[in-house]
Amino acid sequence: MASGKDSVFKTLFVAVAVCLVCSIVVSFAAVQLRPQQERNKLIDRQSNILAVAGFEVAGLNGADIADLYNKRIETRIVDLDSGEYTDAVEPASYDQRAASKNPEMSEALSGDEDIASIKRQADYAPVYAVKADDGSIRCYILPIHGYGLWSTLYGFIAIEPDAQTVYGLGFYDHAETPGLGGEVDNPKWKAQWPGKKLYNEQGELAIEVVKSGQVKDPEHQVDGLAGASLTTIGVSHLVRFWMSEAGFGPFLDKLKDS
Ligand SMILES: Cc1cc2nc3c(=O)[nH]c(=O)nc-3n(C[C@H](O)[C@H](O)[C@H](O)COP(=O)(O)O)c2cc1C
């Protein structure tokens, strides 16, 4: 019969050996799968951009999405202060989310300016120009984000070349409650956005999302989500922030004049 000392040693030995083998397997899998994860992330981003631009992406495989994206989307970087295109960073590798956490690549927002509750604003943002069949620009897709009730919502708004008419809107990352704030993903709700105008006749920013059932100005107002007024207010604030001077306003002004 084994002594108590022997069995404790054996138990520890087996436990350590199992942990070691498992950690080697997990590390190996993580390293091996990283390129695939990066590829999947890129395809996911490309398909979200294509969807906001009105392309049917359901059922397309990764290669088809990449092909369509490369044919139809041109990415450029905009300096948000001036609204001008810049070559200061490389469009293919620029990560706006990471830049907004880096004090050297972003600015802190004061409480009054920060209606989207994002705390910091990256100096540069990507802009995706979407080409129609004939090569003309169908719309510009602008990345937007801001706080809802439980989470920061990340998405895109597509604006027509008149710099005034919304072409589409969609979020690709948030943690609002399914069935409540999560209804921002409902195609019926998103279908309200195309055709809305950003500015009123005086040139003031007029687009907003109002409490459910309270639309009085259908040209500029989007009906909010029933039972989810807090997410609704967050979406309204973040859209207004990104369409204002603090966001893409200078870029939209330049587009209007071009
Ligand atoms: C578990 C739970 C999850 C909720 N999730 C959301 C949400 O994602 N977005 C939201 O605006 N309200 C959410 N609410 C409701 C808010 O607390 C609040 O009642 C609501 O936003 C008010 O909207 P109303 O004025 O349209 O009724 C949630 C409530 C509960 C209890």
Coordinates of C-alpha atoms and ligand atoms in Angstrom, one line a residue:
M1 CA 0.0 0.0 0.0
A2 CA 1.3 3.5 -0.9
S3 CA 2.3 5.8 2.0
G4 CA 0.3 9.1 2.6
K5 CA 3.4 11.0 1.6
D6 CA 3.7 9.1 -1.8
S7 CA 0.1 9.7 -2.7
V8 CA 0.3 13.4 -2.0
F9 CA 3.4 13.7 -4.2
K10 CA 1.8 11.7 -7.0
T11 CA -1.3 13.8 -6.9
L12 CA 0.7 17.0 -7.0
F13 CA 2.9 15.6 -9.8
V14 CA -0.2 14.6 -11.9
A15 CA -1.9 18.0 -11.3
V16 CA 1.2 20.0 -12.3
A17 CA 1.8 17.8 -15.4
V18 CA -1.9 18.2 -16.5
C19 CA -1.7 22.0 -16.0
L20 CA 1.6 22.1 -18.0
V21 CA 0.2 20.1 -20.9
C22 CA -3.0 22.1 -21.0
S23 CA -1.2 25.4 -20.9
I24 CA 1.1 24.3 -23.8
V25 CA -1.9 23.2 -25.8
V26 CA -3.8 26.5 -25.1
S27 CA -0.8 28.7 -25.9
F28 CA -0.1 26.7 -29.1
A29 CA -3.7 27.0 -30.2
A30 CA -3.8 30.8 -29.4
V31 CA -0.6 31.4 -31.4
Q32 CA -1.7 29.2 -34.3
L33 CA -5.2 30.8 -34.5
R34 CA -4.1 34.5 -34.2
P35 CA -3.7 35.1 -37.9
Q36 CA -7.1 33.5 -38.6
Q37 CA -8.7 35.6 -35.8
E38 CA -7.2 38.8 -37.4
R39 CA -8.5 37.8 -40.8
N40 CA -12.0 37.1 -39.4
K41 CA -11.9 40.5 -37.6
L42 CA -11.0 42.2 -40.9
I43 CA -13.7 40.4 -42.8
D44 CA -16.3 41.3 -40.1
R45 CA -15.4 45.0 -40.3
Q46 CA -15.5 44.9 -44.1
S47 CA -18.9 43.2 -44.2
N48 CA -20.3 45.8 -41.7
I49 CA -19.0 48.6 -43.9
L50 CA -20.5 47.0 -47.0
A51 CA -23.9 46.4 -45.2
V52 CA -24.2 50.1 -44.2
A53 CA -23.4 51.0 -47.8
G54 CA -26.4 48.9 -48.9
F55 CA -24.7 45.8 -50.3
E56 CA -26.2 42.4 -49.6
V57 CA -23.5 40.5 -47.7
A58 CA -25.5 37.7 -46.2
G59 CA -24.3 34.4 -47.6
L60 CA -21.0 35.8 -49.0
N61 CA -17.8 34.0 -48.0
G62 CA -14.7 35.8 -46.8
A63 CA -13.0 36.0 -50.2
D64 CA -16.2 37.4 -51.9
I65 CA -16.5 40.0 -49.1
A66 CA -12.8 41.1 -49.5
D67 CA -13.3 41.2 -53.3
L68 CA -16.4 43.3 -53.2
Y69 CA -14.8 45.6 -50.5
N70 CA -11.6 46.1 -52.6
K71 CA -13.7 46.9 -55.7
R72 CA -16.1 49.3 -54.0
I73 CA -14.5 50.9 -51.0
E74 CA -11.7 53.4 -50.8
T75 CA -10.3 54.2 -47.3
R76 CA -8.8 57.5 -46.5
I77 CA -7.8 59.1 -43.2
V78 CA -9.3 62.5 -42.2
D79 CA -7.8 65.0 -39.8
L80 CA -10.9 65.7 -37.7
D81 CA -9.8 69.2 -36.7
S82 CA -9.3 70.5 -40.2
G83 CA -11.6 68.0 -42.1
E84 CA -8.8 67.5 -44.6
Y85 CA -7.5 64.2 -45.8
T86 CA -4.1 63.3 -44.4
D87 CA -1.3 60.8 -45.0
A88 CA -0.1 61.1 -41.4
V89 CA -1.1 57.5 -40.7
E90 CA -1.5 54.5 -42.9
P91 CA -5.2 53.7 -43.7
A92 CA -4.7 49.9 -43.7
S93 CA -3.2 49.8 -40.2
Y94 CA -4.7 52.8 -38.4
D95 CA -6.8 51.7 -35.4
Q96 CA -9.0 54.6 -34.3
R97 CA -10.1 52.8 -31.1
A98 CA -6.5 52.3 -30.0
A99 CA -5.6 55.9 -31.0
S100 CA -8.4 57.3 -28.9
K101 CA -6.7 55.7 -25.8
N102 CA -3.3 57.1 -26.7
P103 CA -2.7 60.6 -25.3
E104 CA -0.3 61.3 -28.1
M105 CA -2.9 60.5 -30.8
S106 CA -6.0 61.9 -29.1
E107 CA -7.5 64.8 -27.1
A108 CA -9.4 64.7 -23.9
L109 CA -13.0 66.0 -24.2
S110 CA -14.4 68.3 -21.6
G111 CA -17.7 67.4 -20.0
D112 CA -19.8 69.8 -22.0
E113 CA -18.4 68.7 -25.4
D114 CA -18.5 65.1 -24.6
I115 CA -22.2 64.4 -25.2
A116 CA -21.3 60.9 -26.6
S117 CA -19.5 60.1 -23.3
I118 CA -16.4 58.9 -25.1
K119 CA -13.9 60.8 -22.9
R120 CA -11.2 61.1 -25.6
Q121 CA -11.3 61.9 -29.3
A122 CA -8.7 60.5 -31.7
D123 CA -7.1 63.1 -33.9
Y124 CA -7.7 61.1 -37.1
A125 CA -10.5 58.9 -38.3
P126 CA -11.0 56.7 -41.4
V127 CA -13.5 57.6 -44.0
Y128 CA -14.7 55.0 -46.4
A129 CA -15.8 56.3 -49.9
V130 CA -18.2 53.9 -51.5
K131 CA -18.1 53.7 -55.3
A132 CA -21.3 53.0 -57.4
D133 CA -21.2 50.8 -60.6
D134 CA -20.2 53.8 -62.8
G135 CA -17.3 54.7 -60.5
S136 CA -19.1 57.8 -59.0
I137 CA -19.3 58.1 -55.2
R138 CA -22.5 56.6 -53.7
C139 CA -21.8 57.7 -50.1
Y140 CA -19.2 58.2 -47.4
I141 CA -19.2 55.9 -44.5
L142 CA -18.0 57.4 -41.2
P143 CA -17.2 55.5 -38.0
I144 CA -19.2 56.6 -34.9
H145 CA -19.3 55.5 -31.3
G146 CA -20.7 56.6 -28.0
Y147 CA -22.3 55.4 -24.8
G148 CA -25.8 54.0 -24.6
L149 CA -27.1 52.6 -21.3
W150 CA -24.8 49.6 -20.6
S151 CA -22.1 49.9 -23.2
T152 CA -20.3 51.9 -25.9
L153 CA -22.0 51.4 -29.2
Y154 CA -19.6 51.2 -32.2
G155 CA -21.1 51.6 -35.7
F156 CA -21.1 53.5 -39.0
I157 CA -23.2 56.2 -40.5
A158 CA -23.3 56.5 -44.3
I159 CA -23.8 60.0 -45.7
E160 CA -24.6 60.9 -49.4
P161 CA -22.1 63.1 -51.3
D162 CA -24.4 66.1 -50.6
A163 CA -23.0 66.0 -47.0
Q164 CA -26.7 66.3 -45.8
T165 CA -28.6 63.1 -46.5
V166 CA -28.2 59.9 -44.5
Y167 CA -27.7 56.8 -46.6
G168 CA -27.8 54.3 -43.7
L169 CA -26.7 53.5 -40.2
G170 CA -25.7 50.4 -38.3
F171 CA -23.9 49.3 -35.2
Y172 CA -21.5 46.3 -35.1
D173 CA -20.5 46.2 -31.4
H174 CA -22.5 47.0 -28.3
A175 CA -23.8 45.3 -25.1
E176 CA -27.3 46.9 -24.9
T177 CA -30.1 44.5 -23.7
P178 CA -31.5 42.3 -26.5
G179 CA -35.1 43.2 -27.1
L180 CA -34.7 46.7 -25.5
G181 CA -31.6 48.8 -26.4
G182 CA -30.4 45.9 -28.6
E183 CA -33.2 46.8 -31.0
V184 CA -30.8 49.3 -32.6
D185 CA -29.9 46.2 -34.7
N186 CA -33.5 45.6 -35.8
P187 CA -33.6 46.1 -39.6
K188 CA -37.1 47.8 -39.2
W189 CA -35.6 50.4 -36.9
K190 CA -32.6 50.9 -39.0
A191 CA -34.8 51.4 -42.1
Q192 CA -35.9 54.8 -40.7
W193 CA -32.5 56.3 -41.3
P194 CA -32.0 56.5 -45.1
G195 CA -33.2 59.9 -46.4
K196 CA -33.0 61.7 -43.0
K197 CA -31.4 65.2 -43.3
L198 CA -28.6 66.2 -41.0
Y199 CA -29.1 70.0 -41.1
N200 CA -32.2 72.3 -41.2
E201 CA -32.7 75.2 -43.5
Q202 CA -30.6 77.5 -41.3
G203 CA -27.7 75.0 -41.6
E204 CA -28.0 73.9 -38.0
L205 CA -27.5 70.3 -37.0
A206 CA -31.1 69.0 -36.7
I207 CA -30.9 65.2 -36.8
E208 CA -31.9 63.5 -33.6
V209 CA -33.5 60.4 -32.2
V210 CA -36.6 61.2 -30.2
K211 CA -38.6 59.3 -27.6
S212 CA -40.7 56.5 -29.1
G213 CA -43.9 57.9 -30.8
Q214 CA -42.9 61.5 -30.6
V215 CA -41.6 62.3 -34.1
K216 CA -42.8 65.8 -35.1
D217 CA -40.3 66.6 -37.8
P218 CA -39.9 63.4 -39.9
E219 CA -37.3 65.0 -42.2
H220 CA -34.8 65.2 -39.3
Q221 CA -36.1 63.0 -36.5
V222 CA -35.9 59.3 -36.0
D223 CA -38.4 57.5 -33.8
G224 CA -36.8 56.1 -30.7
L225 CA -36.9 52.5 -29.3
A226 CA -40.0 51.7 -27.2
G227 CA -39.0 50.9 -23.6
A228 CA -35.4 51.8 -24.3
S229 CA -35.3 55.6 -23.9
L230 CA -31.8 55.6 -22.4
T231 CA -30.2 53.8 -25.3
T232 CA -32.3 56.0 -27.6
I233 CA -30.8 59.2 -26.0
G234 CA -27.3 57.7 -26.2
V235 CA -27.7 57.0 -30.0
S236 CA -29.1 60.5 -30.5
H237 CA -26.2 62.0 -28.6
L238 CA -23.5 60.0 -30.4
V239 CA -24.9 60.7 -33.9
R240 CA -25.1 64.4 -33.1
F241 CA -21.6 64.4 -31.6
W242 CA -20.1 62.8 -34.7
M243 CA -22.0 65.0 -37.1
S244 CA -21.0 68.2 -35.2
E245 CA -17.9 70.4 -35.3
A246 CA -16.3 68.1 -32.7
G247 CA -16.6 65.1 -35.0
F248 CA -16.9 65.0 -38.8
G249 CA -18.4 68.5 -39.1
P250 CA -15.3 70.0 -40.7
F251 CA -15.1 67.1 -43.1
L252 CA -18.8 67.4 -44.1
D253 CA -18.3 71.2 -44.6
K254 CA -15.5 70.5 -47.0
L255 CA -17.5 67.8 -48.8
K256 CA -20.5 70.3 -49.2
D257 CA -18.2 72.8 -50.8
S258 CA -16.4 70.4 -53.1
Ligands
LIG1 C1 -32.8 44.2 -17.1 C2 -33.1 45.5 -17.8 C3 -32.4 45.8 -18.9 C4 -32.7 47.0 -19.6 N1 -32.0 47.3 -20.7 C5 -32.2 48.5 -21.3 C6 -31.5 48.9 -22.5 O1 -30.6 48.2 -23.0 N2 -31.7 50.2 -23.0 C7 -32.6 51.0 -22.4 O2 -32.7 52.1 -22.9 N3 -33.3 50.7 -21.4 C8 -33.1 49.5 -20.8 N4 -33.9 49.1 -19.7 C9 -35.0 50.0 -19.3 C10 -34.4 51.3 -18.6 O3 -34.1 51.0 -17.3 C11 -35.5 52.3 -18.6 O4 -36.7 51.9 -17.9 C12 -35.9 52.7 -20.0 O5 -34.8 53.1 -20.8 C13 -37.0 53.8 -20.1 O6 -37.5 53.8 -21.4 P1 -39.0 54.3 -21.7 O7 -39.1 55.7 -21.1 O8 -39.1 54.3 -23.2 O9 -39.9 53.3 -21.0 C14 -33.6 47.9 -19.0 C15 -34.3 47.6 -17.9 C16 -34.0 46.4 -17.2 C17 -34.8 46.1 -16.0

